[in-house]
Short mmCIF file of C-alpha atoms in Angstrom, two decimals:
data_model
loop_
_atom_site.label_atom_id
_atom_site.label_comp_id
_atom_site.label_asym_id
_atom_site.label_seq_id
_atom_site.Cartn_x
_atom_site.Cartn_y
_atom_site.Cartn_z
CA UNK A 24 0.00 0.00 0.00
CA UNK A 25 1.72 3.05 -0.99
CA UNK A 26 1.73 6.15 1.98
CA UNK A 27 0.17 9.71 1.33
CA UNK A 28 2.31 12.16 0.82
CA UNK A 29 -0.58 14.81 0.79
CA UNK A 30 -3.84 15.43 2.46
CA UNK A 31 -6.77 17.48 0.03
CA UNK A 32 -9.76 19.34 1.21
CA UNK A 33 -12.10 21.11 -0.99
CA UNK A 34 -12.82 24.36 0.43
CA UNK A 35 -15.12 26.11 -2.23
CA UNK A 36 -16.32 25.59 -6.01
CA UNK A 37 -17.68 27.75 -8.46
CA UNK A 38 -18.82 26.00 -11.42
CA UNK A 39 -19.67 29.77 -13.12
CA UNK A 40 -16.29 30.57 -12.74
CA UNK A 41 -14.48 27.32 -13.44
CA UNK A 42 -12.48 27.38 -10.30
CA UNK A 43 -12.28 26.23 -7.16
CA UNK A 44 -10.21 26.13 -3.47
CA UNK A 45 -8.47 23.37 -2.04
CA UNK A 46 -6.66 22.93 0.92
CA UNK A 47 -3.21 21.01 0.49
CA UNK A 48 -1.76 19.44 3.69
CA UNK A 49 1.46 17.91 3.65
CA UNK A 50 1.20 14.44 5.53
CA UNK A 51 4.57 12.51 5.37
CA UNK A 52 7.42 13.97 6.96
CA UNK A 53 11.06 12.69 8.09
CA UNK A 54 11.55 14.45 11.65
CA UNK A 55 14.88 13.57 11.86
CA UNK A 56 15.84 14.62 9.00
CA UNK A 57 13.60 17.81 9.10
CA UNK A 58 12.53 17.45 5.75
CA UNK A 59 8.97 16.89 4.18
CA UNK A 60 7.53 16.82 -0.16
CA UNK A 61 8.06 20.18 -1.95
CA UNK A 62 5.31 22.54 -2.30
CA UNK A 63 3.06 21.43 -5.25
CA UNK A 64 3.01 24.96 -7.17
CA UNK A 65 2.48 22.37 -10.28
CA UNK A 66 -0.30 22.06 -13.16
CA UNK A 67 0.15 18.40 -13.32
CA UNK A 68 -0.25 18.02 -9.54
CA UNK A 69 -3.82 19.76 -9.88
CA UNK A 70 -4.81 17.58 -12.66
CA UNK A 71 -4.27 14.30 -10.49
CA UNK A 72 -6.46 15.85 -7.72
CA UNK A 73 -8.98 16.33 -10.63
CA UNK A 74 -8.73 13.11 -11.87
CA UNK A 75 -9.05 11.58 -8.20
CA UNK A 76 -12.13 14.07 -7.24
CA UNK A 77 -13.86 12.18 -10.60
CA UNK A 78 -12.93 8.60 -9.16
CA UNK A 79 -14.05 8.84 -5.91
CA UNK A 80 -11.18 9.07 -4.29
CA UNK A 81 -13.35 10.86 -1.39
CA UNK A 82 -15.30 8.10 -1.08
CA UNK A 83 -18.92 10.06 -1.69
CA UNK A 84 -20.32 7.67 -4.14
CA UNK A 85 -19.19 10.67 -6.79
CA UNK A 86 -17.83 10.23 -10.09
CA UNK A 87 -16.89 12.90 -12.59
CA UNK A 88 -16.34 12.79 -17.06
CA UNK A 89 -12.73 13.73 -16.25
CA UNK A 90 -12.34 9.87 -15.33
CA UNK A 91 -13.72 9.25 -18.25
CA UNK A 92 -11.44 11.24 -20.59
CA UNK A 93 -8.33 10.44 -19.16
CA UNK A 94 -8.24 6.80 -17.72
CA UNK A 95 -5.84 5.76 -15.54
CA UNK A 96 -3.06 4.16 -17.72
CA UNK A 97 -2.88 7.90 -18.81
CA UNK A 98 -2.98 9.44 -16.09
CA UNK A 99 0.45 7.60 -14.58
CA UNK A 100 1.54 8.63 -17.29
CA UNK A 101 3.72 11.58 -16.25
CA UNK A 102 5.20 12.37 -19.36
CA UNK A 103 2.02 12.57 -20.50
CA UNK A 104 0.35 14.83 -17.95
CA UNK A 105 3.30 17.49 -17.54
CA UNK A 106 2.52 18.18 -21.53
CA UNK A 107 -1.04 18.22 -21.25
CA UNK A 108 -2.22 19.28 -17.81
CA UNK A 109 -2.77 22.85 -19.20
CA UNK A 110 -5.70 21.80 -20.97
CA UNK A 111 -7.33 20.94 -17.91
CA UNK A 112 -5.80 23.10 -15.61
CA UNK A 113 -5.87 26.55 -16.80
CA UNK A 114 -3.88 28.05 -13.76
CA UNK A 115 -3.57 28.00 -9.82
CA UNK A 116 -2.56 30.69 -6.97
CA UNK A 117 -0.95 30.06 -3.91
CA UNK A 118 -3.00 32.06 -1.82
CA UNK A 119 -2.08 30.87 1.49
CA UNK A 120 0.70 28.91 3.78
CA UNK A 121 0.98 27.75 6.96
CA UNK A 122 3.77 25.89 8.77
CA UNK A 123 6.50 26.13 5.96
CA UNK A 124 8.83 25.62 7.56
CA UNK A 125 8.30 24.46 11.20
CA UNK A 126 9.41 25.70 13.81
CA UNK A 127 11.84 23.66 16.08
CA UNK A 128 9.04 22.95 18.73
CA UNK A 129 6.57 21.83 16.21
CA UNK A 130 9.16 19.36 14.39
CA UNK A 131 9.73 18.07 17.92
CA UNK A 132 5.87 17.34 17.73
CA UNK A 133 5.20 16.22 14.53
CA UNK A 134 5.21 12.25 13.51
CA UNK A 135 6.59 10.19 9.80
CA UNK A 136 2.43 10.16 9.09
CA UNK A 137 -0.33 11.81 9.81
CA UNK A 138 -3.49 10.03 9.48
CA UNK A 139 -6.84 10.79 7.73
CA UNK A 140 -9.64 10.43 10.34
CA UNK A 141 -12.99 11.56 9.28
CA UNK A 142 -12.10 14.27 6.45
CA UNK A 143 -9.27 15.50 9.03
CA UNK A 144 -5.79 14.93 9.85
CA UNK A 145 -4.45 13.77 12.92
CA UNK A 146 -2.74 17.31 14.46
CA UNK A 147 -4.00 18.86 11.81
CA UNK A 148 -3.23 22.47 13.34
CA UNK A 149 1.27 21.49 13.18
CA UNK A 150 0.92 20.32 9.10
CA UNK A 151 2.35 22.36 6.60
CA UNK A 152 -0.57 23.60 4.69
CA UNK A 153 -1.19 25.33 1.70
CA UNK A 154 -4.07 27.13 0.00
CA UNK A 155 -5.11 27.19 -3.80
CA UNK A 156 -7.38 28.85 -6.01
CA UNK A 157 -7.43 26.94 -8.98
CA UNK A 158 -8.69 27.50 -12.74
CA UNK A 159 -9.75 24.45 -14.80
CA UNK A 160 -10.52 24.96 -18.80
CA UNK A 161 -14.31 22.93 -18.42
CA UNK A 162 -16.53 23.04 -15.84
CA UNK A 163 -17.36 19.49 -16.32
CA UNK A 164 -14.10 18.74 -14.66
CA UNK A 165 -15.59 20.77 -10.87
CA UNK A 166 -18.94 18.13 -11.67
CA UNK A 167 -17.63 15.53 -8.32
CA UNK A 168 -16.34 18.39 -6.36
CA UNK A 169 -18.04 19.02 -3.03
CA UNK A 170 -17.46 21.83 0.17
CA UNK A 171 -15.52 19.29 2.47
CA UNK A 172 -14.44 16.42 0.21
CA UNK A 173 -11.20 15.35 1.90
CA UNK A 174 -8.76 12.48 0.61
CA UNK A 175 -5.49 11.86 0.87
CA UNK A 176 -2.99 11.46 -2.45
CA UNK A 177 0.26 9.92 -2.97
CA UNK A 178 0.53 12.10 -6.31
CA UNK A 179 3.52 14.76 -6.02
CA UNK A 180 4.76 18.10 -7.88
CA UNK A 181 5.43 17.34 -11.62
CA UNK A 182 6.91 19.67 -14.17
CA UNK A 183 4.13 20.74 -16.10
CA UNK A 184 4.45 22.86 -19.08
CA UNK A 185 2.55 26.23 -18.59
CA UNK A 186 2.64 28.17 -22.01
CA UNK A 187 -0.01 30.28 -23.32
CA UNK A 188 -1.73 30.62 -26.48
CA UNK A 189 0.13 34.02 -26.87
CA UNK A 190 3.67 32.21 -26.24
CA UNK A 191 3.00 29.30 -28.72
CA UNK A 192 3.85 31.30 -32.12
CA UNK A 193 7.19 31.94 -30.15
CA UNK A 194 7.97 28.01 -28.35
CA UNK A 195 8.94 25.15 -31.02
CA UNK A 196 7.01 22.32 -30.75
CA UNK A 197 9.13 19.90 -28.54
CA UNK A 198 6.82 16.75 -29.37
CA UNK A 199 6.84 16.92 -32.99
CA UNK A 200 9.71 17.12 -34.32
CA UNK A 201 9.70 17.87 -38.44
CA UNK A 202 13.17 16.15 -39.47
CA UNK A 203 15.62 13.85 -37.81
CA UNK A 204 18.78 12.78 -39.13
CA UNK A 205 22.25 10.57 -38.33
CA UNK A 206 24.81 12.99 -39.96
CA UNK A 207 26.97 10.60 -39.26
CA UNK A 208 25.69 8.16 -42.00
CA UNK A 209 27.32 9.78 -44.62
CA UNK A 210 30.60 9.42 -42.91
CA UNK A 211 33.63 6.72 -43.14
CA UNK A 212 36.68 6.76 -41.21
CA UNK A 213 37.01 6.36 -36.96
CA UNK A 214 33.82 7.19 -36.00
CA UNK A 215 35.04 6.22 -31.93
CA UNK A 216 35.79 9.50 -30.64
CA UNK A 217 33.64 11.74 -32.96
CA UNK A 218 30.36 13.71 -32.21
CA UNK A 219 28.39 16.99 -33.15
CA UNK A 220 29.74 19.36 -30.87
CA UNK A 221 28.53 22.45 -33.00
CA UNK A 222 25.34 24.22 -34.89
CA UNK A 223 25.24 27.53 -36.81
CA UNK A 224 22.50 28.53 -38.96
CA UNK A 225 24.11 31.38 -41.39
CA UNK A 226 22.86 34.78 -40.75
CA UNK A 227 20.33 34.66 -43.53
CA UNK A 228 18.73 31.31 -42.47
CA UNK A 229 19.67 29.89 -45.76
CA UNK A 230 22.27 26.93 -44.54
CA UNK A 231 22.94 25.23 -40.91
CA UNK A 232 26.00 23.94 -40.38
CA UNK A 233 27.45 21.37 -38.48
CA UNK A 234 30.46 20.38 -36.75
CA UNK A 235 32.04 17.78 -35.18
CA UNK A 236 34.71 16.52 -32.24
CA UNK A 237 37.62 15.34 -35.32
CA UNK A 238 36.67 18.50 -37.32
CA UNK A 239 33.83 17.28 -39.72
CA UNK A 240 31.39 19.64 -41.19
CA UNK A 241 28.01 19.08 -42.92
CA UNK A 242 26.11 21.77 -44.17
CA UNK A 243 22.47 21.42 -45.01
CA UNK A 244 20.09 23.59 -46.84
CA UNK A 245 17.37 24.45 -44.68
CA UNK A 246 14.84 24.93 -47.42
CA UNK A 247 14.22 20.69 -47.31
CA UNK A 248 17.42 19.71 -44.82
CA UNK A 249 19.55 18.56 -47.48
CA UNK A 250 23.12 17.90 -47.43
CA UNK A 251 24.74 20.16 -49.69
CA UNK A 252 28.54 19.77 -48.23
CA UNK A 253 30.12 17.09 -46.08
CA UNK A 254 34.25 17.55 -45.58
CA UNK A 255 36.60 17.66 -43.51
CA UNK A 256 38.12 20.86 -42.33
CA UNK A 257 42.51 20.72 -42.91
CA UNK A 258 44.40 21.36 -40.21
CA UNK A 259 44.99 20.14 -36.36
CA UNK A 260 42.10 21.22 -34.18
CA UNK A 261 42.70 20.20 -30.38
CA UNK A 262 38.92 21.71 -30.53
CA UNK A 263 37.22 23.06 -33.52
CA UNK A 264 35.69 26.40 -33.11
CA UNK A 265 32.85 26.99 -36.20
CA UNK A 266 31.91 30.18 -37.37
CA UNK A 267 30.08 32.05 -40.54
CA UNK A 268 32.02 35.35 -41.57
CA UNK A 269 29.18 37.95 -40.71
CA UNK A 270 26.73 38.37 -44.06
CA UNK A 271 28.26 35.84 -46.47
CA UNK A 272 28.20 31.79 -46.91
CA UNK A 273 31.30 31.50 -45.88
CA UNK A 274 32.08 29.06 -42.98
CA UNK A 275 35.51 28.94 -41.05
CA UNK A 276 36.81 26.95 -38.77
CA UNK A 277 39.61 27.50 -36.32
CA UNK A 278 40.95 26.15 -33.27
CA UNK A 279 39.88 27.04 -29.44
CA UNK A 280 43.05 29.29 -29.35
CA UNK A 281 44.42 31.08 -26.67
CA UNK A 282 42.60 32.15 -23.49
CA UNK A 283 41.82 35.50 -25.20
CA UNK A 284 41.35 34.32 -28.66
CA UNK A 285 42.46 37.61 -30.03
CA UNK A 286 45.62 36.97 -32.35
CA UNK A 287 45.23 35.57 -35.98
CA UNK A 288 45.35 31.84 -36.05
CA UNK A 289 45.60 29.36 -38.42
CA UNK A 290 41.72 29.01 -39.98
CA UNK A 291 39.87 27.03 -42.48
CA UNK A 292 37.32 28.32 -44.51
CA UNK A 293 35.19 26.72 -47.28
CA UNK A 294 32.88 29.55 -50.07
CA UNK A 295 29.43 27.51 -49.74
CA UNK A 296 28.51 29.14 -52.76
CA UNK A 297 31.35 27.77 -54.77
CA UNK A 298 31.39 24.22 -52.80
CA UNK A 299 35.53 25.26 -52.94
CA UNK A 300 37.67 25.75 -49.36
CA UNK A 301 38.60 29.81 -49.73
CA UNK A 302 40.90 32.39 -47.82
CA UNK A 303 38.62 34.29 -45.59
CA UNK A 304 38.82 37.00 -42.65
CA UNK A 305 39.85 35.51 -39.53
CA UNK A 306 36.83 35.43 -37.64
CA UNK A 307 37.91 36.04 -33.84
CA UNK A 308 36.22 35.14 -30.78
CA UNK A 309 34.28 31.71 -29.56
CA UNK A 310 31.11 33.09 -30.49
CA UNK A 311 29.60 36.52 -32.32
CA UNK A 312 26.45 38.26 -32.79
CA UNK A 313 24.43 37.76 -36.06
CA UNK A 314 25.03 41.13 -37.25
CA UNK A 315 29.56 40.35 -36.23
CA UNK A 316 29.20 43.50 -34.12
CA UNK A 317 29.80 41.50 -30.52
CA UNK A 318 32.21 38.63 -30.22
CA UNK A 319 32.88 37.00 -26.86
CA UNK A 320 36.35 35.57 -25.87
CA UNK A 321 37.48 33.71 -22.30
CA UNK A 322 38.95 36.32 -20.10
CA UNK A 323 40.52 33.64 -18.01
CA UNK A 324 39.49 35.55 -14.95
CA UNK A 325 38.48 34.99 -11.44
CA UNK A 326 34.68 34.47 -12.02
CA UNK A 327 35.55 32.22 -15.15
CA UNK A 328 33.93 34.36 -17.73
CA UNK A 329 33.76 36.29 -21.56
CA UNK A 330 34.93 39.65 -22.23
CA UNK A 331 33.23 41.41 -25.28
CA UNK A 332 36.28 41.14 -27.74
CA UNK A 333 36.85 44.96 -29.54
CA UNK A 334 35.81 44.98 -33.23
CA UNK A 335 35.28 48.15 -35.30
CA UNK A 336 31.96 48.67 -33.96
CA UNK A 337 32.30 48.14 -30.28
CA UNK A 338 35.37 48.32 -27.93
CA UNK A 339 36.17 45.93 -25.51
CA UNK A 340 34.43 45.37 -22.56
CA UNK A 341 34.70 43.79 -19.47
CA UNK A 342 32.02 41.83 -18.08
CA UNK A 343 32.09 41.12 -14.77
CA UNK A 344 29.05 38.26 -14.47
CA UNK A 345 29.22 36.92 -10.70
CA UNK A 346 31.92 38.73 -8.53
CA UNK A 347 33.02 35.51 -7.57
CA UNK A 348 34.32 32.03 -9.07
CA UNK A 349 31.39 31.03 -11.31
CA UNK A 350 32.87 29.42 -14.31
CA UNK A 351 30.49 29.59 -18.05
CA UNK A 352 29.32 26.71 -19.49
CA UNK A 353 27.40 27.79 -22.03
CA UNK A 354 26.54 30.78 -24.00
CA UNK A 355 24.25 32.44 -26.78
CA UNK A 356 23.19 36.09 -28.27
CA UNK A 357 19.93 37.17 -28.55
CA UNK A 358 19.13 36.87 -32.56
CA UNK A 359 19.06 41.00 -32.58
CA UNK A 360 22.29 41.01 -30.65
CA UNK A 361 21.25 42.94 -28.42
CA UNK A 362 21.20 40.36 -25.24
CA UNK A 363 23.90 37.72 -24.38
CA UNK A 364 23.26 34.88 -22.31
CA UNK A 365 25.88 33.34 -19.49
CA UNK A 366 24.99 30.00 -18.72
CA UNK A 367 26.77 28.78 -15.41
CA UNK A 368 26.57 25.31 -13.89
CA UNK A 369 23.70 26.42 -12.14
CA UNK A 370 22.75 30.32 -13.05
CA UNK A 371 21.59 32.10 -15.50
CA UNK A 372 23.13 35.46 -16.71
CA UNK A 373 21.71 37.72 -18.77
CA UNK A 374 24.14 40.59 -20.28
CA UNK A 375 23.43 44.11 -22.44
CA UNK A 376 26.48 43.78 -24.60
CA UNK A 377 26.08 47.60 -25.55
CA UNK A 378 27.52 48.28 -22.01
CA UNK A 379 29.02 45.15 -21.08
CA UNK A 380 26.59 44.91 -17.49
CA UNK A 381 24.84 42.30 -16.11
CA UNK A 382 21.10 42.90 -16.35
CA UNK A 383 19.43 40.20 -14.96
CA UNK A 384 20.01 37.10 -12.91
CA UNK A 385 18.27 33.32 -12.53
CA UNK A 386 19.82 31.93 -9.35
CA UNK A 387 19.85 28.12 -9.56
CA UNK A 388 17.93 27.88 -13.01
CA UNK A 389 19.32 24.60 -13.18
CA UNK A 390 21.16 21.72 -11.31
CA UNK A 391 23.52 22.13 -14.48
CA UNK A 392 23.00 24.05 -17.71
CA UNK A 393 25.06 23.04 -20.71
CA UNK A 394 23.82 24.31 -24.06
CA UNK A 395 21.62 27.24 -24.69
CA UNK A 396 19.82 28.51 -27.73
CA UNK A 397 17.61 32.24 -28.08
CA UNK A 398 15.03 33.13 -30.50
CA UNK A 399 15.11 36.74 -32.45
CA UNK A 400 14.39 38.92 -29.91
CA UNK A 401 15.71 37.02 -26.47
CA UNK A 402 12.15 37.13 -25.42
CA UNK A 403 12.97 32.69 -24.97
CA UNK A 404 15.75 30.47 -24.65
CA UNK A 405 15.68 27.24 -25.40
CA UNK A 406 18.13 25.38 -22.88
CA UNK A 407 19.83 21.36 -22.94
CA UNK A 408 20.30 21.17 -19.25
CA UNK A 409 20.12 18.00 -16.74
CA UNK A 410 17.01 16.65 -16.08
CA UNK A 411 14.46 18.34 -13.97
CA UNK A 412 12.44 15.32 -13.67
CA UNK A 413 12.27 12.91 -10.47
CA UNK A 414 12.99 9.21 -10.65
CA UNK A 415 9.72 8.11 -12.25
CA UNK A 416 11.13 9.46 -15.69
CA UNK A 417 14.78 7.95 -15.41
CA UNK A 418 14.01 4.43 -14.01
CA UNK A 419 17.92 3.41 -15.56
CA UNK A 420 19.78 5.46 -13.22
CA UNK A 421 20.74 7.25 -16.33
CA UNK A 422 20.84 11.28 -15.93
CA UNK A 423 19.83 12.36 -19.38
CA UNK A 424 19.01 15.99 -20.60
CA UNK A 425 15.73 17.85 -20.49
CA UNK A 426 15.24 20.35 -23.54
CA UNK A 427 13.33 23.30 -21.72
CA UNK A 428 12.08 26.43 -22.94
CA UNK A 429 12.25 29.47 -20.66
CA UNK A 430 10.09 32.93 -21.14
CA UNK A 431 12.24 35.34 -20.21
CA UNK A 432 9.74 37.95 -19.43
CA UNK A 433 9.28 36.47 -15.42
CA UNK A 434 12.09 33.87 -16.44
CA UNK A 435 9.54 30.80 -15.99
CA UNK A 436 10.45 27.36 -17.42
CA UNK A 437 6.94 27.06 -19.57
CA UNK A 438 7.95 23.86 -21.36
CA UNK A 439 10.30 20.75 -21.05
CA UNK A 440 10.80 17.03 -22.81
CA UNK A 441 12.48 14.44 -21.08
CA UNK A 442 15.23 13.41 -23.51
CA UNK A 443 16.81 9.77 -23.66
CA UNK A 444 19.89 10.95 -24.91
CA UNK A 445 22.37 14.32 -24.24
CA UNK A 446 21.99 17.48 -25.83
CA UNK A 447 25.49 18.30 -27.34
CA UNK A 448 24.01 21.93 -29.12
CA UNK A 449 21.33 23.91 -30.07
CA UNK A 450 20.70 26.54 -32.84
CA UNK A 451 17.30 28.59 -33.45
CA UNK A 452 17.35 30.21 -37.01
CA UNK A 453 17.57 33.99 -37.15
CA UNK A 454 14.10 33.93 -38.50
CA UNK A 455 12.41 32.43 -35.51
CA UNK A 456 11.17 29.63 -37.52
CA UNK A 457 13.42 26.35 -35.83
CA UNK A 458 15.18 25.13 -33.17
CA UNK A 459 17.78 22.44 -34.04
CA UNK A 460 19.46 20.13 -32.00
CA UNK A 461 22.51 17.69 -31.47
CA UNK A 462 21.21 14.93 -29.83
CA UNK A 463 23.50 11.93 -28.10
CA UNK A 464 22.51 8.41 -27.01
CA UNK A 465 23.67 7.80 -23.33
CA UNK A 466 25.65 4.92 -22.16
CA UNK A 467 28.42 3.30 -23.93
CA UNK A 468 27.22 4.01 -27.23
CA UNK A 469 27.97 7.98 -26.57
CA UNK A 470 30.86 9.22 -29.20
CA UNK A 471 31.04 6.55 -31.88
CA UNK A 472 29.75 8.87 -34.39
CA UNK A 473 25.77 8.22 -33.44
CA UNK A 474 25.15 11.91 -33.07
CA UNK A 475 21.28 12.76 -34.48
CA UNK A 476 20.05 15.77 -35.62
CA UNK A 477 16.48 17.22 -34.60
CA UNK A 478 14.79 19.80 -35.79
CA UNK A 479 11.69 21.35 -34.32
CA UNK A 480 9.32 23.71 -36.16
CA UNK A 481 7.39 26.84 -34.00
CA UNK A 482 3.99 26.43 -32.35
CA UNK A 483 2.97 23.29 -30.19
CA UNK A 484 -0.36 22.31 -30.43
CA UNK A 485 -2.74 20.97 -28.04
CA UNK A 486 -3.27 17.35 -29.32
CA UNK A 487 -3.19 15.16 -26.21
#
């Protein structure tokens, strides 16, 4: 028999106004530990007390249609309900807590479980308690609900996606993707060692290129994802840094370089008009704006950071992104140039590369952040990062990557996928219309050349 984690008890419903309260009381604790289940601020948690309200799960002799619709197969289905809980759950409010955290003299009261006795809780008055108001999308789904139905739930906080109709044109549609590919298929040679480490889309849209651990490049046309050059850029890379020269199809390739990247290097560059390798600028920096006016380079300082490199356009500038040691994992412009994104192990930097300052912070976005991708106008990010899901989505042991989407606007996570494999990069075209990404099996199959290629088109849909 599984325990309760929480206690529920309807406090109001209006039908006319397809919402209603609930009372959430947290009933499993570990005293000596001090610790207790997370607050349930969560769409998909809502939807399970829903689904349970239209199975009886009070125990009224009540059923609801919301049983009906979703039966239970899908609703233990987690994947399943962090996607689609929105359609059922429209939004909830926190409007009230009690107890969290307790005090010292009521952990020294409280007990492992507290028991359900007649629509109550034993000590009822030490719980940590919550109150909602919550929003559902049908008033068919209130239909069970009753004043003082009380139950108790071993359901817990999901992740469920919480995008609105007015983000969608903006989000790419995680669960369909429109092309997959193994670039890798066209390629001979040791494949033991070798994966897509890189992805630029040129700065008209027209081409996406691709580039791997040994130095490999595929370009595809992005009108129908063909492959219009695979090669092999000459020289010795000890890591391959990929970049268009600003305005042209011309795609270079040059070495990590020194900690400041600033001095001429030996580069590789191939004319993707001509299909011929070309002499071309040296393209400075480990990554530049669309329009070549900001290019970041290591500054191999305390905090582990970028510097804006000088071009003709902009001088150098400092950026000074923590204060403290917080080395960058991961980075991205805005596809206007006009914000640049610090990705951290765990935080989240946003930067005005006009003046070089920080401008906004997300402490512990992540438990670790490793690729990130903007749209146009910075306004989302589309981040690989490890897994926010719990155990019930990673039954291997395996940690693999969640593909989120962030709206930067309150900085809310507003959709995730649960991946099966790594995310090794991300691109979104300068037109808004795709996000592309490097995907990696897990396990011992990673780097033997199985690298994928996914590319999702804008606007999810509501299909459950």
């Amino acid at each position: 028999m599984s325990t309760d984690l929480y206690g529920v008890r309807v406090l109001r419903v209006d039908a006319e106004q397809l919402r209603f309260g609930v009372e959430v009381f947290v009933v499993h604790y570990d005293p000596g530990a001090r610790t207790y289940p997370s607050v349930p601020d969560d769409l998909g948690f809502f939807l399970h007390l829903l689904w349970e309200a239209a199975s009886d799960y009070a125990g009224a002799g009540r059923k609801g249609p919301l049983s009906e619709f979703v039966d239970i197969d899908t609703v233990l289905d987690y994947a399943w309900v962090e996607a689609n809980a929105r359609r059922f759950v429209s939004g909830i409010e926190r409007v009230a807590t009690d107890n969290h955290p307790p005090t010292a003299a009521q952990w020294r009261r409280l007990q492992d479980f507290s028991y359900a006795r007649a629509g109550g809780w034993q000590d009822e008055d030490l719980l940590v308690r919550f109150e909602y108001d919550v929003r559902v999308t049908d008033r068919r789904w209130l239909e069970p609900l009753r004043v003082g139905d009380a139950w108790g739930t071993t359901m817990f906080p999901l992740n469920a996606d919480t995008w609105t109709d007015e983000d969608a044109p903006h989000l790419p549609d995680l669960a369909h993707p429109v092309r997959t590919w193994a670039p890798f298929d066209t390629a001979a040679g040791d494949l033991t060692h070798d994966h897509v480490t890189h992805l630029e889309f040129s700065d008209d849209g027209k081409y996406l290129a691709a580039c791997s651990d040994q130095g490999r490049i595929w370009v595809y046309d992005t009108s129908d994802w063909s492959e219009v050059v695979h090669t092999r850029a000459e020289g010795r890379w000890s890591v391959p840094m990929m970049m268009w020269v600003p305005g042209e199809h011309v795609l270079t390739v040059k070495d990590y370089g020194t900690r400041k990247d600033v001095k001429v290097q030996p580069q590789w560059a191939i004319d993707l008009n001509d299909r011929a390798e070309v002499e071309a600028p040296f393209q400075a920096g480990h990554m530049r704006s669309h329009d070549g006016v900001y290019r970041i380079v290591p500054n191999g300082g305390a905090e582990g950071g970028y510097d804006l490199h000088p071009t003709e356009q902009s001088p150098h500038r400092r950026i000074s992104h923590a204060g403290r040691w917080d080395p960058i994992q991961c980075t991205a412009f805005s596809g206007d140039g006009s914000r640049l994104f610090l990705g951290a192990q765990q935080n989240l930097y946003t930067v005005d590369p006009a003046t070089g300052e920080v401008v906004d912070k997300v402490t512990d976005a992540s438990e670790r952040l490793f690729e990130i991708a903007s749209n146009p106008d910075g306004g989302y990010l589309a981040i690989g990062s490890f897994s926010r899901k719990l155990s019930y989505l990673v039954p291997s042991g395996e940690r693999p990557h969640e593909l989120c989407v962030w709206r930067m606007a309150d900085r809310k996570i507003v959709m995730g996928r649960q991946l099966t494999t790594w995310v090794d990069a991300l691109a979104w075209s300068p037109d808004g219309r795709w996000l592309v990404a490097a995907e990696e099996p897990l396990g011992k199959h990673s780097f033997h050349g199985v690298s994928r290629i996914v590319v999702f088109p804008m606007g999810p849909t509501d299909a459950p």
